[in-house]
Tab-separated table of N, CA and C and ligand atoms in Angstrom:
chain	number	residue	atom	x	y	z
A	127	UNK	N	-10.138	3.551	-11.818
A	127	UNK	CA	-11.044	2.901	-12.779
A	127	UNK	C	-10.616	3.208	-14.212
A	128	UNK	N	-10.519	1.975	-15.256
A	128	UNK	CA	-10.205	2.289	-16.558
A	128	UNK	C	-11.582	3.329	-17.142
A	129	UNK	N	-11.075	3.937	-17.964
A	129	UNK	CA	-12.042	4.540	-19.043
A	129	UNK	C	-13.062	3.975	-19.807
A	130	UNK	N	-13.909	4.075	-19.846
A	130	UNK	CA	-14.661	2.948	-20.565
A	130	UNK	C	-15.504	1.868	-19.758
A	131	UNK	N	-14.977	1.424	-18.829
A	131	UNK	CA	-15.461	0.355	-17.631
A	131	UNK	C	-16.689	0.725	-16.963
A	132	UNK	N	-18.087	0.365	-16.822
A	132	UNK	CA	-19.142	0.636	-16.404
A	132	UNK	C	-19.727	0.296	-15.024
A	133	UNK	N	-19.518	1.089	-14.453
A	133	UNK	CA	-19.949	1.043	-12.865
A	133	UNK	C	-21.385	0.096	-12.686
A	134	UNK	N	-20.819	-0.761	-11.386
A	134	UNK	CA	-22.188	-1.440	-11.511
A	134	UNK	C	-22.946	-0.904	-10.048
A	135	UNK	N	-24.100	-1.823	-9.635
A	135	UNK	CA	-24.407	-1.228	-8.223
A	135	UNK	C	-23.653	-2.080	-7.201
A	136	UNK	N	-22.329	-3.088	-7.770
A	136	UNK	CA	-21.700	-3.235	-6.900
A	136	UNK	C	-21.047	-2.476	-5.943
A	137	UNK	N	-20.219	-1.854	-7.186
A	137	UNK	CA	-19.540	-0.620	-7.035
A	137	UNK	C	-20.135	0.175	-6.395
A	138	UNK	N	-21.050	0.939	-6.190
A	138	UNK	CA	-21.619	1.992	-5.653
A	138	UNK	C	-21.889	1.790	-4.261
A	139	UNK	N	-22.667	0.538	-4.102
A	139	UNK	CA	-22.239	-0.396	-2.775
A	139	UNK	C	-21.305	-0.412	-1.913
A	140	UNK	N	-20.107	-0.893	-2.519
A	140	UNK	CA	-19.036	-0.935	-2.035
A	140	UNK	C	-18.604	0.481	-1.438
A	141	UNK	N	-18.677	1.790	-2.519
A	141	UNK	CA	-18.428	2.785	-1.830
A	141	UNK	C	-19.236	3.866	-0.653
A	142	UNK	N	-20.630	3.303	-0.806
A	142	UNK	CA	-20.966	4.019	0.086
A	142	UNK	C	-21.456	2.938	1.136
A	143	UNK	N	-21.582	1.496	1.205
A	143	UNK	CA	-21.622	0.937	2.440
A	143	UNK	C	-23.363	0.428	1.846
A	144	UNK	N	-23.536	-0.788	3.254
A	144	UNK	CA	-24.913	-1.733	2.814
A	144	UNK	C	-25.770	-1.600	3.699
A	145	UNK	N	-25.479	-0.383	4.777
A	145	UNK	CA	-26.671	0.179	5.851
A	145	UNK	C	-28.245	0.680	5.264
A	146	UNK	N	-29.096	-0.114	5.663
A	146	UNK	CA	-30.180	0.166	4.734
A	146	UNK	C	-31.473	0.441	5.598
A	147	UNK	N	-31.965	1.841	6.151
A	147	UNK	CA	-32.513	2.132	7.291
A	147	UNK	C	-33.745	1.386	6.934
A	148	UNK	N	-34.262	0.137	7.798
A	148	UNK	CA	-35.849	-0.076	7.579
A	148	UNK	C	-36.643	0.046	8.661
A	149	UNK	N	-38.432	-0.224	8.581
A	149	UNK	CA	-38.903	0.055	9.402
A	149	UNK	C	-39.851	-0.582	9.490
A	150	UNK	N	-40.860	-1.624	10.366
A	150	UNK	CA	-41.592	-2.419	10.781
A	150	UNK	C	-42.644	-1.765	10.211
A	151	UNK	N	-43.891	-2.830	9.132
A	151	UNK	CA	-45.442	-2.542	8.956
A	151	UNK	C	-46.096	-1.782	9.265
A	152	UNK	N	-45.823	-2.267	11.357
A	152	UNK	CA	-47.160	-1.492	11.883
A	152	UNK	C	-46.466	-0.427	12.895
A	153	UNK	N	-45.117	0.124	12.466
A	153	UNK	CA	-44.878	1.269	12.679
A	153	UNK	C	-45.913	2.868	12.180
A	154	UNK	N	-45.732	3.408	13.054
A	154	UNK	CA	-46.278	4.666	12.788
A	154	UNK	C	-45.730	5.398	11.494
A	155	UNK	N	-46.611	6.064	10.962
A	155	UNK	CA	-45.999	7.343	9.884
A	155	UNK	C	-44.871	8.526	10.438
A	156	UNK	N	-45.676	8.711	11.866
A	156	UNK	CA	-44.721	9.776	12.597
A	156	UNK	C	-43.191	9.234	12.587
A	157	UNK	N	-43.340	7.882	13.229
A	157	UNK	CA	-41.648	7.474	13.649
A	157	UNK	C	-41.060	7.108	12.332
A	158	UNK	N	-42.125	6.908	11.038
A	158	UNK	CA	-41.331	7.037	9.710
A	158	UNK	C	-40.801	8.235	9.897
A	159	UNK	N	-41.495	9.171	9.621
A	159	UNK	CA	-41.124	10.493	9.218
A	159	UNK	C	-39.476	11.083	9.845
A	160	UNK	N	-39.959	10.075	11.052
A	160	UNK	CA	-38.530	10.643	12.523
A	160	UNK	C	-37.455	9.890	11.569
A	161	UNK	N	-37.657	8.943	11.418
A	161	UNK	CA	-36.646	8.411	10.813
A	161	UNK	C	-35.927	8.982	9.731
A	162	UNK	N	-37.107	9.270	8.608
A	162	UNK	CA	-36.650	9.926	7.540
A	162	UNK	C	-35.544	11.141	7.844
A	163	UNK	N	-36.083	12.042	9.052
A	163	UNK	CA	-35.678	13.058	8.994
A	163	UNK	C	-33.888	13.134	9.863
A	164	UNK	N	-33.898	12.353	10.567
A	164	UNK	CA	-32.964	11.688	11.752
A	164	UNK	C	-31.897	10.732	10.632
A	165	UNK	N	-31.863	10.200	9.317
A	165	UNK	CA	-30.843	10.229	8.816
A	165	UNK	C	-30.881	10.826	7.014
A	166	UNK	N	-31.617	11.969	7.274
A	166	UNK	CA	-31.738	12.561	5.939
A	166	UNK	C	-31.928	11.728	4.495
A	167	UNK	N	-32.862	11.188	4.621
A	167	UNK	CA	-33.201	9.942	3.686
A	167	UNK	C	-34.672	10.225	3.199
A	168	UNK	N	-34.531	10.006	1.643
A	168	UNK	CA	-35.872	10.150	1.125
A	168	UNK	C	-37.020	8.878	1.561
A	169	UNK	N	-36.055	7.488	1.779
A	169	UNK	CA	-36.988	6.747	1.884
A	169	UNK	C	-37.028	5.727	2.712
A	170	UNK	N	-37.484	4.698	3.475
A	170	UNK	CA	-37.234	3.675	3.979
A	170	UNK	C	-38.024	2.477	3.825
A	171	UNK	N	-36.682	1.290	3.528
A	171	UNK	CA	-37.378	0.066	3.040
A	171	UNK	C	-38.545	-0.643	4.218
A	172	UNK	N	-39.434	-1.595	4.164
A	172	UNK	CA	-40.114	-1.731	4.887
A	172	UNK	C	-39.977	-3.371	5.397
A	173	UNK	N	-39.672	-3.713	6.482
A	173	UNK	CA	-39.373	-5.118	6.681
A	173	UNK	C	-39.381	-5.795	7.855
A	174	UNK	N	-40.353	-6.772	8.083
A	174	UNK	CA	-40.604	-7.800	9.311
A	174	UNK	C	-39.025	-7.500	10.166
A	175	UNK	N	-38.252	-7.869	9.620
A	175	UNK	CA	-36.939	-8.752	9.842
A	175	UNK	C	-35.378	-8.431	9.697
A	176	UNK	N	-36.114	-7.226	8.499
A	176	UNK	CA	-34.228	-6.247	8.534
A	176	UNK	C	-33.822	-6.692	6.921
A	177	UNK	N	-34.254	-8.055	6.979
A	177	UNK	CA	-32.921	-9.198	5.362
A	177	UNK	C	-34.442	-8.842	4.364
A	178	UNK	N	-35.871	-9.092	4.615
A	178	UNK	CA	-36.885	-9.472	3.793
A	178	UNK	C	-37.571	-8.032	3.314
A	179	UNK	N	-37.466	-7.471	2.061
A	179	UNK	CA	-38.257	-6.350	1.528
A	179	UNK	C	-39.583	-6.544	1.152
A	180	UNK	N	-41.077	-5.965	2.139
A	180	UNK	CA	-41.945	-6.045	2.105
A	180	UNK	C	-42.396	-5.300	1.726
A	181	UNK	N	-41.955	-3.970	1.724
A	181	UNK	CA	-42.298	-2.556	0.550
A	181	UNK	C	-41.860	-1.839	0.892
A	182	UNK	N	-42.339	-0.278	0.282
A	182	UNK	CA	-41.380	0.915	0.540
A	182	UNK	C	-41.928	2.315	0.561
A	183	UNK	N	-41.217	2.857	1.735
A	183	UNK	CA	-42.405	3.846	2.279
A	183	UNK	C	-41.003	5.150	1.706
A	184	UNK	N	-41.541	6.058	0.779
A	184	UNK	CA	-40.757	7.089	0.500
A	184	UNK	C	-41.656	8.432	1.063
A	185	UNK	N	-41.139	9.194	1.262
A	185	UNK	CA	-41.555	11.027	1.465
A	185	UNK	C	-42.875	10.921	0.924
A	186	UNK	N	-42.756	10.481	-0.387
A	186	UNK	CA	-43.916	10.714	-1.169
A	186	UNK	C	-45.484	10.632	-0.791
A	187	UNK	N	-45.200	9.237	-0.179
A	187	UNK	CA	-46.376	8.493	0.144
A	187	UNK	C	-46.947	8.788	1.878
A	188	UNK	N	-45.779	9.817	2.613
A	188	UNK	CA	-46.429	10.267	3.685
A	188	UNK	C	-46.990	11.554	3.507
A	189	UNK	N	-46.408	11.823	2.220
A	189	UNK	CA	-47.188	13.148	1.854
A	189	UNK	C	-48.959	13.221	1.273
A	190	UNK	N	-48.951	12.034	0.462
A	190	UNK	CA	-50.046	11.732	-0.185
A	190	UNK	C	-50.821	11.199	0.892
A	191	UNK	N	-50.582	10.392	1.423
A	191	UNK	CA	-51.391	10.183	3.133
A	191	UNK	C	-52.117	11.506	3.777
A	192	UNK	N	-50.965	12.146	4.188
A	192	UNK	CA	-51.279	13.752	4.609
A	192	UNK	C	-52.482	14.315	4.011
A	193	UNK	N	-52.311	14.710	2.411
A	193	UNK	CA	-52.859	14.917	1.434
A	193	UNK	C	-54.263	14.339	1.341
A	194	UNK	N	-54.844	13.158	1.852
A	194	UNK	CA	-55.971	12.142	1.741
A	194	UNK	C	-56.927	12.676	3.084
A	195	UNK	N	-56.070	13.413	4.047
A	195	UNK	CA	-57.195	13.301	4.997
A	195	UNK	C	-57.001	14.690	5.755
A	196	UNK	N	-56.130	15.851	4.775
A	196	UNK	CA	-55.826	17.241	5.625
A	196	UNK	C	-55.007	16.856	6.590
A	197	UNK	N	-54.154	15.854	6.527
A	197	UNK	CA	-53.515	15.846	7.634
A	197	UNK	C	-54.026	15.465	8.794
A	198	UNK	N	-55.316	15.379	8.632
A	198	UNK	CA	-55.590	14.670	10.304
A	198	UNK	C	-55.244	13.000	10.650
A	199	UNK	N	-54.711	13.101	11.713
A	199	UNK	CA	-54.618	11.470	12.002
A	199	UNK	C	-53.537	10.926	11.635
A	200	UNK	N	-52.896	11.673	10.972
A	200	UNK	CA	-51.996	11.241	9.728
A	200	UNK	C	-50.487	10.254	10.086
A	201	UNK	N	-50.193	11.503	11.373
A	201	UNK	CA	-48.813	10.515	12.448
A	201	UNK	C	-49.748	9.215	13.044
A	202	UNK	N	-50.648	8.530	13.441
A	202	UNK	CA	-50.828	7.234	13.602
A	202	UNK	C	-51.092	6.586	13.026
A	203	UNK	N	-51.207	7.328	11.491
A	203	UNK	CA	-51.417	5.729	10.657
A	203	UNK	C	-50.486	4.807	10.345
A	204	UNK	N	-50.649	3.641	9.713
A	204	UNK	CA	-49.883	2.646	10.147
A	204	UNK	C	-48.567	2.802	8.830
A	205	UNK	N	-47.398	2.225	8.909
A	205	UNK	CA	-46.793	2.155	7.736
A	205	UNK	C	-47.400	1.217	5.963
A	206	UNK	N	-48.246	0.075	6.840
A	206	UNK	CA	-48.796	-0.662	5.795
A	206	UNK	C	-49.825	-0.052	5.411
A	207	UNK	N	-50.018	0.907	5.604
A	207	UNK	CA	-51.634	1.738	4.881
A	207	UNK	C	-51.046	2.247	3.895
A	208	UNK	N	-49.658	2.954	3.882
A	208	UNK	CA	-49.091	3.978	3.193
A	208	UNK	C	-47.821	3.824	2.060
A	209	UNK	N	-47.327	2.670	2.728
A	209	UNK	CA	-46.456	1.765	1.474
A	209	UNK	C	-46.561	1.137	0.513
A	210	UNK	N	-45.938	1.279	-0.570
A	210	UNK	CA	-45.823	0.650	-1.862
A	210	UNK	C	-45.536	-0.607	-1.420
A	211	UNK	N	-46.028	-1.753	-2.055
A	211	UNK	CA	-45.644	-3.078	-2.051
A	211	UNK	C	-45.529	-3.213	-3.425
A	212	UNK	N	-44.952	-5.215	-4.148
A	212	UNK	CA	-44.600	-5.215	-5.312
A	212	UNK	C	-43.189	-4.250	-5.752
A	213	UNK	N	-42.026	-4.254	-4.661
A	213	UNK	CA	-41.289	-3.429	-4.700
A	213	UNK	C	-40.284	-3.729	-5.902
A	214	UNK	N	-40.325	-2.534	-6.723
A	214	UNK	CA	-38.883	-3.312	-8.124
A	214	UNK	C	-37.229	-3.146	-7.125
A	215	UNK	N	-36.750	-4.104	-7.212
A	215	UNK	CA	-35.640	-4.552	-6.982
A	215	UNK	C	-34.548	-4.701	-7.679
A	216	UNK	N	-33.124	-4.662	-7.584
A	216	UNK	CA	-31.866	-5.458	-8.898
A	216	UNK	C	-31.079	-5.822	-7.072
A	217	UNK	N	-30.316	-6.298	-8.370
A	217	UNK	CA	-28.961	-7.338	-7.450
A	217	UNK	C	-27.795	-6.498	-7.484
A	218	UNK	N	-27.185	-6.828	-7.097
A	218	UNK	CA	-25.604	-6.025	-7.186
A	218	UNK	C	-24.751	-6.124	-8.290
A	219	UNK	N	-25.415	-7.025	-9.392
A	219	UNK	CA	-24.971	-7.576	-10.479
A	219	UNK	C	-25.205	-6.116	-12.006
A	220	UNK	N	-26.291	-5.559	-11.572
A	220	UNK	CA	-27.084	-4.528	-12.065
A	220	UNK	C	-26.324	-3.728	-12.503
A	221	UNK	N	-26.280	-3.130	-13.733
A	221	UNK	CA	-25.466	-1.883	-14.279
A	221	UNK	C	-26.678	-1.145	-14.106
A	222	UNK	N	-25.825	0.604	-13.903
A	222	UNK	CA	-26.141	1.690	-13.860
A	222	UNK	C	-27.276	1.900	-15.087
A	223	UNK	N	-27.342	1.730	-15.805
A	223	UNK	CA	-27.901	2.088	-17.111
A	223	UNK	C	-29.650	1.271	-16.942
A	224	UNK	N	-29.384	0.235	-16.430
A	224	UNK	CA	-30.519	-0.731	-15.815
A	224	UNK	C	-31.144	-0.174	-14.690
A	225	UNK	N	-30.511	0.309	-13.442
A	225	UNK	CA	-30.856	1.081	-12.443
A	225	UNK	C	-31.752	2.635	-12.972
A	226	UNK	N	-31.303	3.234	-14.295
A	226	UNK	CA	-32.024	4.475	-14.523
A	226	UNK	C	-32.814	3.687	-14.862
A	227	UNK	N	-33.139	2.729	-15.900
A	227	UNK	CA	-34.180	2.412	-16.458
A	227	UNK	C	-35.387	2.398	-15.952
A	228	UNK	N	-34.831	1.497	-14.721
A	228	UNK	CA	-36.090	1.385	-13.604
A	228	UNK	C	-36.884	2.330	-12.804
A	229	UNK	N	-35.953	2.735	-12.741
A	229	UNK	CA	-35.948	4.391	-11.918
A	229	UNK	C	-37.480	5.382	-12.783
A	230	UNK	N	-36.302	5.107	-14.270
A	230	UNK	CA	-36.964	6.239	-14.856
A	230	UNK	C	-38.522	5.175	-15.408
A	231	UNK	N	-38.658	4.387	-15.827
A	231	UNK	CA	-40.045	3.389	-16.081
A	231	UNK	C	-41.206	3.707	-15.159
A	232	UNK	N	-40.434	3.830	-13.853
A	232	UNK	CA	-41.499	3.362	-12.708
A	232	UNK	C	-41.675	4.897	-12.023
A	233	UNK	N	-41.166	5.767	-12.200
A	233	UNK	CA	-41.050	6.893	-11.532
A	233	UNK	C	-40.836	7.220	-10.249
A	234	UNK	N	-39.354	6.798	-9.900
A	234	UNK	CA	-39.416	6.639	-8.764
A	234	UNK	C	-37.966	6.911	-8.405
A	235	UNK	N	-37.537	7.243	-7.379
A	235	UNK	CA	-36.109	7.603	-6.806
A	235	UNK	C	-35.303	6.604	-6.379
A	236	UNK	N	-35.306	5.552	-5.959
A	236	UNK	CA	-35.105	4.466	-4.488
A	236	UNK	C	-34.905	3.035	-5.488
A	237	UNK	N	-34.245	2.184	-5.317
A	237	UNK	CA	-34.106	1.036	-5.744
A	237	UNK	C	-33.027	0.030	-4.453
A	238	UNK	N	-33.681	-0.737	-3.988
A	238	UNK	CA	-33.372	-1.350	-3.081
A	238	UNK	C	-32.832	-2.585	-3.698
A	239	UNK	N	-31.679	-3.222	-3.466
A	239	UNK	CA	-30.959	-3.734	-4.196
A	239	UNK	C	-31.023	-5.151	-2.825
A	240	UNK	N	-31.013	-6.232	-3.877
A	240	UNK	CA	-31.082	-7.591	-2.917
A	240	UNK	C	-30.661	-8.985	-3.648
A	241	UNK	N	-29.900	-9.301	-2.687
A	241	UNK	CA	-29.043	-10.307	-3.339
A	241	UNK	C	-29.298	-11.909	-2.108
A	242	UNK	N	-29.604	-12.809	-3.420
A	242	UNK	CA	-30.335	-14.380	-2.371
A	242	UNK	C	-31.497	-14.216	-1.857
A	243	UNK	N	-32.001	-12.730	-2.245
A	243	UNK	CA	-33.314	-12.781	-1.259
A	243	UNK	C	-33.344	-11.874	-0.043
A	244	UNK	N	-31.673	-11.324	0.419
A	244	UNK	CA	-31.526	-10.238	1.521
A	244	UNK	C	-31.671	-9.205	1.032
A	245	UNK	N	-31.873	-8.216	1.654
A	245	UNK	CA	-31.687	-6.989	1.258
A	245	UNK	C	-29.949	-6.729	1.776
A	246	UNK	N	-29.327	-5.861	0.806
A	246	UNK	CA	-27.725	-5.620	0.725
A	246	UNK	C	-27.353	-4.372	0.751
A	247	UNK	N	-28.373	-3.557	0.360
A	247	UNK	CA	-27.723	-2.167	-0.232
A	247	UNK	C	-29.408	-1.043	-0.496
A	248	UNK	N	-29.125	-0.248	-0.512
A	248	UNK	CA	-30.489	0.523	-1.584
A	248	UNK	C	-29.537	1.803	-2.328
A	249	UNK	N	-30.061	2.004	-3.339
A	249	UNK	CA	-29.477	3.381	-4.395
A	249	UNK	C	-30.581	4.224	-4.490
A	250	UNK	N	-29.922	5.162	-4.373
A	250	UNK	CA	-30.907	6.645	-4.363
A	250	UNK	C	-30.637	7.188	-6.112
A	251	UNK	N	-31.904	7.842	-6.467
A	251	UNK	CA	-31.582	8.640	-7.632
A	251	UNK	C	-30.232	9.512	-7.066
A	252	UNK	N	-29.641	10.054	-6.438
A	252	UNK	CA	-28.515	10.838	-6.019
A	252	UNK	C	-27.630	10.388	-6.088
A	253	UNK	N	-27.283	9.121	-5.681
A	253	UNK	CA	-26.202	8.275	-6.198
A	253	UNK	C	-25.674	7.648	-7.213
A	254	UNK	N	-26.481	7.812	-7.678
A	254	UNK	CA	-26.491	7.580	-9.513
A	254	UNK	C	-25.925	8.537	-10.340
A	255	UNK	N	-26.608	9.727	-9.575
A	255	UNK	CA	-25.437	11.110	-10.551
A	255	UNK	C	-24.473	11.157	-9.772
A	256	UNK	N	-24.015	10.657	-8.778
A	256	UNK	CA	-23.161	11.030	-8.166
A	256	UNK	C	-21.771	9.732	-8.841
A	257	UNK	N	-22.229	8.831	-8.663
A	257	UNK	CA	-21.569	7.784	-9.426
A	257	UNK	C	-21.620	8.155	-11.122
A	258	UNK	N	-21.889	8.894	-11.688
A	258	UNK	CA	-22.014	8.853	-13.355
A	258	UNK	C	-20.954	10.476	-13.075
A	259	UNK	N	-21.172	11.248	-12.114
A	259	UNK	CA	-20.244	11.990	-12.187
A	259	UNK	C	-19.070	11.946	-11.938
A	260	UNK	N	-18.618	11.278	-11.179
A	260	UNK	CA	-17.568	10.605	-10.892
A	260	UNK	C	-16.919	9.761	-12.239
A	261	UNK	N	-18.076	9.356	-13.201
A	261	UNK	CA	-17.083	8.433	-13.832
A	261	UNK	C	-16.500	9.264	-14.994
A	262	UNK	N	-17.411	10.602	-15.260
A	262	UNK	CA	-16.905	11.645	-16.286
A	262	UNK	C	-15.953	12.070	-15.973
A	263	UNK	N	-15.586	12.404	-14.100
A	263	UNK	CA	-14.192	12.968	-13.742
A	263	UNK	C	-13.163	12.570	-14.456
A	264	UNK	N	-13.419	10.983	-14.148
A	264	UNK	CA	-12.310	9.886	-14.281
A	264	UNK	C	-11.784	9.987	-16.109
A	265	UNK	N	-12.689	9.674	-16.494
A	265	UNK	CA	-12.979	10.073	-17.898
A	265	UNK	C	-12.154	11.230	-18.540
A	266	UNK	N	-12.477	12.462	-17.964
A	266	UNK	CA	-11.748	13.525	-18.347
A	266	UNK	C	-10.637	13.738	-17.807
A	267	UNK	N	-10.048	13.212	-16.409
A	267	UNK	CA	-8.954	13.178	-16.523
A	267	UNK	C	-7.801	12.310	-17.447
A	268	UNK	N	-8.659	10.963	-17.354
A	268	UNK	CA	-7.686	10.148	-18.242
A	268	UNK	C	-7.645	10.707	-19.714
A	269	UNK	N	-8.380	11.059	-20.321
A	269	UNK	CA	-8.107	12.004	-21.598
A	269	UNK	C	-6.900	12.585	-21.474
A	270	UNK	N	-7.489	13.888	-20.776
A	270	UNK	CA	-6.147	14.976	-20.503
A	270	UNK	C	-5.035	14.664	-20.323
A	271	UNK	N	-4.976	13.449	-19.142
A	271	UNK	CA	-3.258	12.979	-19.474
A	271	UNK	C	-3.284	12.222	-20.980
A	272	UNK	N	-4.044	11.593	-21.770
A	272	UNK	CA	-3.454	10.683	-22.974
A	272	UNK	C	-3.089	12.377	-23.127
A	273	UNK	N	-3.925	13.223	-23.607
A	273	UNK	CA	-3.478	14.347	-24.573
A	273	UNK	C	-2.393	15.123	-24.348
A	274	UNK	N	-2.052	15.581	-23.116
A	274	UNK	CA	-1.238	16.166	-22.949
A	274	UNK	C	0.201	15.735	-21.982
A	275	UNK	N	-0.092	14.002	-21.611
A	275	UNK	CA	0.842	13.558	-20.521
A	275	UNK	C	0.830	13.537	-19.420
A	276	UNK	N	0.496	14.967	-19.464
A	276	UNK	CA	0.087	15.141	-17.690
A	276	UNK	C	-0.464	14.328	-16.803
A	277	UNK	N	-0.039	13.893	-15.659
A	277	UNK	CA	-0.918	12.396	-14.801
A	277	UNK	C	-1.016	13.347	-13.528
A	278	UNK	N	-2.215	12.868	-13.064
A	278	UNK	CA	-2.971	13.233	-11.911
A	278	UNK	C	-2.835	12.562	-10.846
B	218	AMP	P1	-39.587	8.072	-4.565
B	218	AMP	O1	-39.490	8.819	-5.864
B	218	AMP	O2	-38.566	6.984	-4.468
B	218	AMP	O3	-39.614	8.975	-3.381
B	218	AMP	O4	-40.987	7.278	-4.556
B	218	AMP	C1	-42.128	7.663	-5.283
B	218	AMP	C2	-43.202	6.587	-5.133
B	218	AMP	O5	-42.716	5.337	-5.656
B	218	AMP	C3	-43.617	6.283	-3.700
B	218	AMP	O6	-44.990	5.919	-3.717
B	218	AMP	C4	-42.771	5.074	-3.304
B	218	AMP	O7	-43.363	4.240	-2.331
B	218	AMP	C5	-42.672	4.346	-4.626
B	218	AMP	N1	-41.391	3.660	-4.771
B	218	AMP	C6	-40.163	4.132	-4.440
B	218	AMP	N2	-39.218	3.256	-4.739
B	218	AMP	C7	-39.832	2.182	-5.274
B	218	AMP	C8	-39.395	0.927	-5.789
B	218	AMP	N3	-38.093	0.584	-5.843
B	218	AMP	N4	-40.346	0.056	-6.255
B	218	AMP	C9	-41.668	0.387	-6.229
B	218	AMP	N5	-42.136	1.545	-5.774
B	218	AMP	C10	-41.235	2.444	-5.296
């Protein structure tokens, strides 16, 4: 990558892949939770169909569930009791800088990215530093060789 060149959520896409764990309405909280925990994921999108984002059930909101009733009952409630709907979305078109925005506006980790109307991809707050760190690598190496020649 040139110096200077701004990663989009294509890019980020591209490198980590468009597997996007979701999970049916009137799924349980429990088999959320299984899920969550079964591929180490803060969150999962919520969807009839797999392509259509109907909302989004993060850690958060099985916690605050929990939280509402001591925990009782809590593994059978439904996913649509406990999910965010009105989900903010970008396209793959989206720069990084747009992705914090949202992130940081709405307070929130997760941005599920959808393109025509499918769902394509989702970005984690983690991938974002992970992609912005990456681009400082790049960054500081290409310096170091202008300055000193040296190529990596
Ligand atoms: P998170 O920080 O992503 O774990 O989520 C914190 C809260 O924001 C939870 O109530 C989520 O359901 C909600 N949330 C997460 N991502 C989004 C999003 N892209 N749009 C709207 N709400 C979201």
């Amino acid at each position: 990558m040139e110096v200077g060149m701004s990663t989009n959520v294509a890019h980020i896409i591209d490198r980590k892949g468009g597997e996007v764990v979701t999970i049916g309405p009137a799924a349980t909280l429990a088999k959320a939770a299984a899920l969550l925990a079964e591929h180490n994921i803060g969150a999962v999108v919520v969807s009839r169909d797999g392509t259509t984002v109907d909302g989004i059930l993060s850690e958060r909101d099985i916690v605050r569930q929990f939280a509402s009733t001591d925990g009782v009952g809590t593994g059978s409630v439904s996913v649509s009791t406990a999910m965010t709907t009105g989900v903010h979305t970008a396209t793959p078109a989206a720069t990084i800088d747009e992705l914090v925005q949202i992130m940081t506006t709405g307070r929130f980790r997760h941005v599920p990215i959808v393109d025509g109307g499918a769902l394509v991809g989702i970005v984690s707050i983690g991938d974002v530093v992970k992609s912005r760190m990456d681009e400082l690598q790049t960054e500081a190496e290409s310096l170091q060789e202008y300055v000193t020649g040296t190529s990596y």
